[in-house]
PDB file of C-alpha atoms in Angstrom:
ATOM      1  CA  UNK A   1     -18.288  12.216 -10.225  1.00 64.00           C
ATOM      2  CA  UNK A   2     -17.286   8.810 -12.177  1.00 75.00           C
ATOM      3  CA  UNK A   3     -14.420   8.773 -10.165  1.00 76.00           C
ATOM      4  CA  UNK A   4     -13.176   5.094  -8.924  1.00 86.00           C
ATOM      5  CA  UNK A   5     -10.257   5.958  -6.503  1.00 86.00           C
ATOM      6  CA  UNK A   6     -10.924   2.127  -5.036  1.00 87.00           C
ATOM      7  CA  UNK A   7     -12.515  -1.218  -6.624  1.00 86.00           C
ATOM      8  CA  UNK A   8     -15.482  -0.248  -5.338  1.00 84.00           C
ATOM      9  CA  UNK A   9     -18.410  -3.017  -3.454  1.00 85.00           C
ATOM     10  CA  UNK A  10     -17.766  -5.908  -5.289  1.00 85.00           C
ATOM     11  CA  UNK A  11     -21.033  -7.529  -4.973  1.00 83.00           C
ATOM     12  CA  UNK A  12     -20.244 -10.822  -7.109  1.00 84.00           C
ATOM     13  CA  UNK A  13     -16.952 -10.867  -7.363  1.00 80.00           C
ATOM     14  CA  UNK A  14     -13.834 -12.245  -5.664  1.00 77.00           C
ATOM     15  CA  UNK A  15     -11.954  -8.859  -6.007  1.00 81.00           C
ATOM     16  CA  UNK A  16     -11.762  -7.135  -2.388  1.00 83.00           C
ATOM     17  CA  UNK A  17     -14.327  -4.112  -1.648  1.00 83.00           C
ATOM     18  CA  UNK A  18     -13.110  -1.175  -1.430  1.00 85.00           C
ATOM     19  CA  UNK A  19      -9.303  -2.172  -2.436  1.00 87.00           C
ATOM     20  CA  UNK A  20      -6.932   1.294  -3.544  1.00 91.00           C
ATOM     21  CA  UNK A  21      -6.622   0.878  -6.906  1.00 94.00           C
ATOM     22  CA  UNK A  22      -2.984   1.484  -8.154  1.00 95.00           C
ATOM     23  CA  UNK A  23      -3.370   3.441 -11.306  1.00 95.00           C
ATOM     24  CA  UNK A  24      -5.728   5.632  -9.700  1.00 95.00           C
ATOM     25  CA  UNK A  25      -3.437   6.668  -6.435  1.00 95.00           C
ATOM     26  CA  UNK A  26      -0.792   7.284  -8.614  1.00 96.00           C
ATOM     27  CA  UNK A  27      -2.793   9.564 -10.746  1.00 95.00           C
ATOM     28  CA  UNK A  28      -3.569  11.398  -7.785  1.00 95.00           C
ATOM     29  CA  UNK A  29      -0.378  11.717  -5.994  1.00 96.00           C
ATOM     30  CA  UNK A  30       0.905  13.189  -9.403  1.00 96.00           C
ATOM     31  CA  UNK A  31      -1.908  15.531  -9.790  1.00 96.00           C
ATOM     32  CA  UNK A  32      -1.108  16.793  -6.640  1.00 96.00           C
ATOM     33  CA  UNK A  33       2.519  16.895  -7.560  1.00 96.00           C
ATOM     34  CA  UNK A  34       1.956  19.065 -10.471  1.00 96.00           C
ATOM     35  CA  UNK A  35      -0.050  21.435  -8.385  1.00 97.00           C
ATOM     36  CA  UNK A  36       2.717  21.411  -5.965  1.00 97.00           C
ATOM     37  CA  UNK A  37       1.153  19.635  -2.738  1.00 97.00           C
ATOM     38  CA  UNK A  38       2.987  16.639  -1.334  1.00 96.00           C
ATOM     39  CA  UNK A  39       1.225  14.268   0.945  1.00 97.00           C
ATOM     40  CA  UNK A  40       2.841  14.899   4.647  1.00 96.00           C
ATOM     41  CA  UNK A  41       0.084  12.855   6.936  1.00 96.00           C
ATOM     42  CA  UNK A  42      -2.692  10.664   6.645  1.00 95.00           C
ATOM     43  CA  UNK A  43      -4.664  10.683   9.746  1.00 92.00           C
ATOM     44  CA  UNK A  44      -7.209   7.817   9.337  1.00 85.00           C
ATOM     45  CA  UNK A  45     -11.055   8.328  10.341  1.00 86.00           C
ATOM     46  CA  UNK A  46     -13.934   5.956  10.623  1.00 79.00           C
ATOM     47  CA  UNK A  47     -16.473   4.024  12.940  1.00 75.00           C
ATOM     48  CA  UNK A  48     -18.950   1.370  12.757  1.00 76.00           C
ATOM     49  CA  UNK A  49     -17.097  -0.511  10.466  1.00 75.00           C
ATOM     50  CA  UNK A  50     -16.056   2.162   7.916  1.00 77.00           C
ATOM     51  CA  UNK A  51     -12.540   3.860   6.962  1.00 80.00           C
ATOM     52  CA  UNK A  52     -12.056   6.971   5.599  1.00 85.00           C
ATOM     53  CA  UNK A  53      -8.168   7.514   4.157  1.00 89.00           C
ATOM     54  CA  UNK A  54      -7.244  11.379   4.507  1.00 92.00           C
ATOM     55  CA  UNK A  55      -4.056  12.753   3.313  1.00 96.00           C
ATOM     56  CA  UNK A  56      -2.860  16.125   4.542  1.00 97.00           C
ATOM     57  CA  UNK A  57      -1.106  18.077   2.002  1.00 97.00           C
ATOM     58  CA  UNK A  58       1.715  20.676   1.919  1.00 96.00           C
ATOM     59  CA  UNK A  59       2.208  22.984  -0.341  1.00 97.00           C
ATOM     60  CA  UNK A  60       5.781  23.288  -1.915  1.00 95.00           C
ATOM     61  CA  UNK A  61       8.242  25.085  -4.263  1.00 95.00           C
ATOM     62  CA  UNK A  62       9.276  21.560  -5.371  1.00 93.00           C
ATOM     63  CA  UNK A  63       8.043  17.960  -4.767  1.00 94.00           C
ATOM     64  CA  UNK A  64       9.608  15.068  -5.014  1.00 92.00           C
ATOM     65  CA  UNK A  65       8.531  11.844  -6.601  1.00 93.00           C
ATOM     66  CA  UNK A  66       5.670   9.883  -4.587  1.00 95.00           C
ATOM     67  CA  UNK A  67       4.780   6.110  -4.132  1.00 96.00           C
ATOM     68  CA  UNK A  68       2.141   4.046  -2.589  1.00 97.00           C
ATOM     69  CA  UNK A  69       2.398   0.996  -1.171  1.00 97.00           C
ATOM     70  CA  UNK A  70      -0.575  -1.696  -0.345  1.00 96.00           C
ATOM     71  CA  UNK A  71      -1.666  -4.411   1.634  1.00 94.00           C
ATOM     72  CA  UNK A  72      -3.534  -7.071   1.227  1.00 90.00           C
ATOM     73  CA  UNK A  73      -4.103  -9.466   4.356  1.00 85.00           C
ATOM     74  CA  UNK A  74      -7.662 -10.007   4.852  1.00 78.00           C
ATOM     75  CA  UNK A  75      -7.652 -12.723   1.697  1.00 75.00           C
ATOM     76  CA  UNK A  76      -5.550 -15.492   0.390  1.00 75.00           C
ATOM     77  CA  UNK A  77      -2.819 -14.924  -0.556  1.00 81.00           C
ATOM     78  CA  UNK A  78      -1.687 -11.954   1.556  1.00 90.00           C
ATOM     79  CA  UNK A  79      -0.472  -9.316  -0.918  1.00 94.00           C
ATOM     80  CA  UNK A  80       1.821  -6.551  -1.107  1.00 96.00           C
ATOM     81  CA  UNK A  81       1.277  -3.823  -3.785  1.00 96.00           C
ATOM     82  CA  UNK A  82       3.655  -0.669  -5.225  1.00 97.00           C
ATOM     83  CA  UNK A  83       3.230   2.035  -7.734  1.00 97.00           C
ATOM     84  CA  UNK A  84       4.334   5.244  -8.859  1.00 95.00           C
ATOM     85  CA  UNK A  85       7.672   7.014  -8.380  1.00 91.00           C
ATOM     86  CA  UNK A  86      10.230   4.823 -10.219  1.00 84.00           C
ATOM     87  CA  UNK A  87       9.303   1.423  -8.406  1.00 89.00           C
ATOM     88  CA  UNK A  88       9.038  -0.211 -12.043  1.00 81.00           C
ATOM     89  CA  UNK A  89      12.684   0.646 -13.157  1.00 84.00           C
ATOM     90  CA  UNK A  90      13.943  -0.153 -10.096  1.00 89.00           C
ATOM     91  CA  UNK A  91      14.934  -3.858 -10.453  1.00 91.00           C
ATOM     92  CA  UNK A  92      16.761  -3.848  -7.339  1.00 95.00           C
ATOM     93  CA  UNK A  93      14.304  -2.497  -5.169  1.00 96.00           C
ATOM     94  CA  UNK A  94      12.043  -5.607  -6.229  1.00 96.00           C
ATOM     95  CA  UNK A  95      14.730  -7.859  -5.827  1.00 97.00           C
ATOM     96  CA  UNK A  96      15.446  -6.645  -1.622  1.00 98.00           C
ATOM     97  CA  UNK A  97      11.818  -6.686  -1.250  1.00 98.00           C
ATOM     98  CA  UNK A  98      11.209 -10.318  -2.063  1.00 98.00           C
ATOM     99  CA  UNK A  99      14.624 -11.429  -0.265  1.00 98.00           C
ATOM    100  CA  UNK A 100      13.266  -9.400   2.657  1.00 98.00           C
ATOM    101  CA  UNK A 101       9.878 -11.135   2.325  1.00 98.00           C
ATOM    102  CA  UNK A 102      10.911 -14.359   1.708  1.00 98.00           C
ATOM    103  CA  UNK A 103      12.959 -14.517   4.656  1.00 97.00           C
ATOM    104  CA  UNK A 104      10.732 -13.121   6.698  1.00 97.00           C
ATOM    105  CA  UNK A 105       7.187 -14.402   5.420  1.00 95.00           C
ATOM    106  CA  UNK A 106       8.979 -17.840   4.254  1.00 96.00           C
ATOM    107  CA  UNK A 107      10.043 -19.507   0.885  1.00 97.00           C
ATOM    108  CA  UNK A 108       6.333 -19.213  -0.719  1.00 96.00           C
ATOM    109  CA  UNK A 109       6.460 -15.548  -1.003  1.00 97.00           C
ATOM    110  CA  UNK A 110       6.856 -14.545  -4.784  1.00 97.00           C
ATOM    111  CA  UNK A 111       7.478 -11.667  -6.909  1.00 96.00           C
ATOM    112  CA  UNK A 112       4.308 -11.809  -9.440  1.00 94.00           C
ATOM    113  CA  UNK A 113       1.289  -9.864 -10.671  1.00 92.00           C
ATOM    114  CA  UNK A 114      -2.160 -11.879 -10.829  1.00 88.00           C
ATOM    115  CA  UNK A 115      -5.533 -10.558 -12.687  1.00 88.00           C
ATOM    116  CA  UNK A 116      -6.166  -8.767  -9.637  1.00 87.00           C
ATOM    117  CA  UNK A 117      -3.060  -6.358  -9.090  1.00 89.00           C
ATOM    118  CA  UNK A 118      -3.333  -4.589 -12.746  1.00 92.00           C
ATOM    119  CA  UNK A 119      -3.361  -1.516 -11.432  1.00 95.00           C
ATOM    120  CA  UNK A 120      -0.019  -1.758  -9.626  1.00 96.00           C
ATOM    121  CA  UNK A 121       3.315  -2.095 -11.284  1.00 95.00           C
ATOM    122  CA  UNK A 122       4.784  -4.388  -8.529  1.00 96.00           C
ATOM    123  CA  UNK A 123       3.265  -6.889  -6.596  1.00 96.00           C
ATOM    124  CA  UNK A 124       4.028  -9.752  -3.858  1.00 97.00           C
ATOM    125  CA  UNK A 125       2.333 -12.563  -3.369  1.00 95.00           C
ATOM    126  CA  UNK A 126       1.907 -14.953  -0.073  1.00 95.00           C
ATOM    127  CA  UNK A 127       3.178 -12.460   2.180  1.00 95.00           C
ATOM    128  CA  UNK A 128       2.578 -12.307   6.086  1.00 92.00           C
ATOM    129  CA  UNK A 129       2.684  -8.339   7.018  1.00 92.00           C
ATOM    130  CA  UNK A 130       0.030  -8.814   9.305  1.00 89.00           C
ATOM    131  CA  UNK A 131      -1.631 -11.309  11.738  1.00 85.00           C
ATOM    132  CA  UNK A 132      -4.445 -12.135   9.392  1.00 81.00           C
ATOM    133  CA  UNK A 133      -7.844 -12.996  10.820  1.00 80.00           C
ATOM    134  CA  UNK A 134      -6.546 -14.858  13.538  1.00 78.00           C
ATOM    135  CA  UNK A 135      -9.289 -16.983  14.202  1.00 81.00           C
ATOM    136  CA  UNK A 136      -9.289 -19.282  16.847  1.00 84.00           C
ATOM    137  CA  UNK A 137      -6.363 -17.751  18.513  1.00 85.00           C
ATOM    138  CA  UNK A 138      -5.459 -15.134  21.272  1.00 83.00           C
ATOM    139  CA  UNK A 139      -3.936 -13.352  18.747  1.00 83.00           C
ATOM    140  CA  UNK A 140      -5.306  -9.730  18.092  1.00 84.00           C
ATOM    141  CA  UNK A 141      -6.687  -9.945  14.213  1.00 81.00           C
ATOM    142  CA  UNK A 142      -4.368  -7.857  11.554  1.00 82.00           C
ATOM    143  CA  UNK A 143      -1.899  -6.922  13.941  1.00 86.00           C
ATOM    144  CA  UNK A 144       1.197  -6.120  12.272  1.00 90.00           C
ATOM    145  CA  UNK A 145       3.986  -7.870  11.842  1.00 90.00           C
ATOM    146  CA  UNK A 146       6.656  -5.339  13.457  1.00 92.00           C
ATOM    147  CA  UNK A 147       9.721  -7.037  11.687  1.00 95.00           C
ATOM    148  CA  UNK A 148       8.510  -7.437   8.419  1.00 96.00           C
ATOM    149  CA  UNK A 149       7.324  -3.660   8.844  1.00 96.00           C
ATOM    150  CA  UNK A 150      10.700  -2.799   9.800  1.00 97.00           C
ATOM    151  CA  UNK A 151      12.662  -4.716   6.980  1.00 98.00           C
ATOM    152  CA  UNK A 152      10.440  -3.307   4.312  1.00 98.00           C
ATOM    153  CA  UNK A 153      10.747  -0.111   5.579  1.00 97.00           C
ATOM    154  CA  UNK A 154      14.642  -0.096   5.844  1.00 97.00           C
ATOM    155  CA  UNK A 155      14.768  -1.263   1.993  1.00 97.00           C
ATOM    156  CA  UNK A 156      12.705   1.404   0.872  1.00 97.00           C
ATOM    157  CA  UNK A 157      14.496   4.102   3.115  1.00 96.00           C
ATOM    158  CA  UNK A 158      17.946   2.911   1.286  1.00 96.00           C
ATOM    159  CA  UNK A 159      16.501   3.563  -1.629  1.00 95.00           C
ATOM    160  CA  UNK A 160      15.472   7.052  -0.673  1.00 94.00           C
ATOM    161  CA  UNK A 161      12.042   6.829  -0.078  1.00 96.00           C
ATOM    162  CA  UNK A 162      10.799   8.029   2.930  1.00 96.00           C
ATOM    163  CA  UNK A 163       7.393   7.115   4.743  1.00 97.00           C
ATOM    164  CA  UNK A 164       5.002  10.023   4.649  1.00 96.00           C
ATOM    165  CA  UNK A 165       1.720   8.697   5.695  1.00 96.00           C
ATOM    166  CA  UNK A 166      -0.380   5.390   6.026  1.00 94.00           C
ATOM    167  CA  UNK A 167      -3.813   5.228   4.656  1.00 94.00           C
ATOM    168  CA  UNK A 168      -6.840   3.414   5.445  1.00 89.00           C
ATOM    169  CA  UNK A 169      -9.153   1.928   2.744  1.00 89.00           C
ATOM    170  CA  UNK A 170     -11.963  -0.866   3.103  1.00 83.00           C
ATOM    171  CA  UNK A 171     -15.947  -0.914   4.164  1.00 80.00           C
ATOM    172  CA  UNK A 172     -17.885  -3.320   6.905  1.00 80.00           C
ATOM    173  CA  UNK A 173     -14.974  -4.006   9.033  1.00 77.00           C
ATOM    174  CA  UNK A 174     -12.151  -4.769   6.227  1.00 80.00           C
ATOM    175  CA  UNK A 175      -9.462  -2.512   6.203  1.00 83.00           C
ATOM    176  CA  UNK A 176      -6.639  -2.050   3.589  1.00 88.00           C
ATOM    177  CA  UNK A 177      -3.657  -0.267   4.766  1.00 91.00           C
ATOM    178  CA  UNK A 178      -1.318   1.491   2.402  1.00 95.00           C
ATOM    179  CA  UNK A 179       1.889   3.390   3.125  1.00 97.00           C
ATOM    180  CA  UNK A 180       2.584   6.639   1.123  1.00 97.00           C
ATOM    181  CA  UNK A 181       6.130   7.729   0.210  1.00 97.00           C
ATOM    182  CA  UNK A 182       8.177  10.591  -1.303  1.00 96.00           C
ATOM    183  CA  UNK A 183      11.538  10.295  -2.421  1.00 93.00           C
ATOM    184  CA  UNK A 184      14.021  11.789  -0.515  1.00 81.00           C
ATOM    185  CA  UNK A 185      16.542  13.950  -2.589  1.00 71.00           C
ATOM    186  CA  UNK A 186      20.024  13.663  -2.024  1.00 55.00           C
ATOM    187  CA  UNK A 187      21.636  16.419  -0.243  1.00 48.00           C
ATOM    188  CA  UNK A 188      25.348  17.814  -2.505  1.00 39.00           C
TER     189      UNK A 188
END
């Protein structure tokens, strides 16, 4: 029952509500590794300003290595967030990521972990993956950014990780999305 998948309400506190915590969606997606269920969908339920992640599970003679990856756009700076599979002994993978974010999301973005992103073993700060809170625009709020989507995407995928499902996180109308992926073993 003391289980704290997220970071929780955050009454007084500058920490988001209801923010994935790293440590604790890795320990999961290897729990369910070692019982031989790999995530294959995450459907995403909620209303009246809630979201409930879901992940649909397969069950498997062998599963490959799993990673999650967050965002963070409804705060300053906009964050991106890995952890789990080997994202941190993969220097290159970091490395593509920021040139893919810095060129996309401009010179600001940074490679760095703050007090906030312990649980994760990579982190990005001042990134633009979404539309942010657009107010005082006609923009739609947290739409996102299709080519910085795309580019992340394509570095992960040439690494061999391949997009599984994207869940929802947050509480009274924030909403944390996260992308889950398994590592896609080469074929001799």
């Amino acid at each position: 029952r003391n289980v704290h998948i997220t970071t929780g309400m955050q009454p007084f506190s500058f920490r988001v509500a209801y923010f994935p915590r790293g440590d604790s969606m890795k320990t999961v997606l290897k729990t369910w590794a070692e019982e031989g269920f790999q995530v294959v969908g995450c459907p995403n339920f909620g209303g009246m300003l809630d979201s409930w992640p879901t992940f649909v599970l397969e069950k498997r003679s062998s599963v490959s290595d799993q990673l999650f990856l967050a965002v963070k756009d409804d705060n300053i700076p906009g964050k991106m967030a890995l952890v789990g599979g080997s994202v941190g002994g993969d220097a290159s993978m970091a490395t593509e990521l920021l040139d893919v974010l810095t060129t996309l999301c401009g010179p600001e973005a940074v490679q760095k972990l703050d007090d906030y992103d312990q649980t994760y073993e990579l982190a990005f700060r001042n990134t633009v993956i979404t539309t942010g809170h657009a107010t005082f625009t006609l923009s739609k709020p947290y739409w996102p950014h299709g080519f910085v989507i795309e580019m992340v995407l394509q570095v992960m995928y040439k690494k061999g990780w391949k997009a599984a499902g994207g869940p929802n996180f947050g509480d009274d109308g924030n909403t944390w999305p996260g992308i889950i992926f398994y590592k896609e073993e080469a074929i001799m």
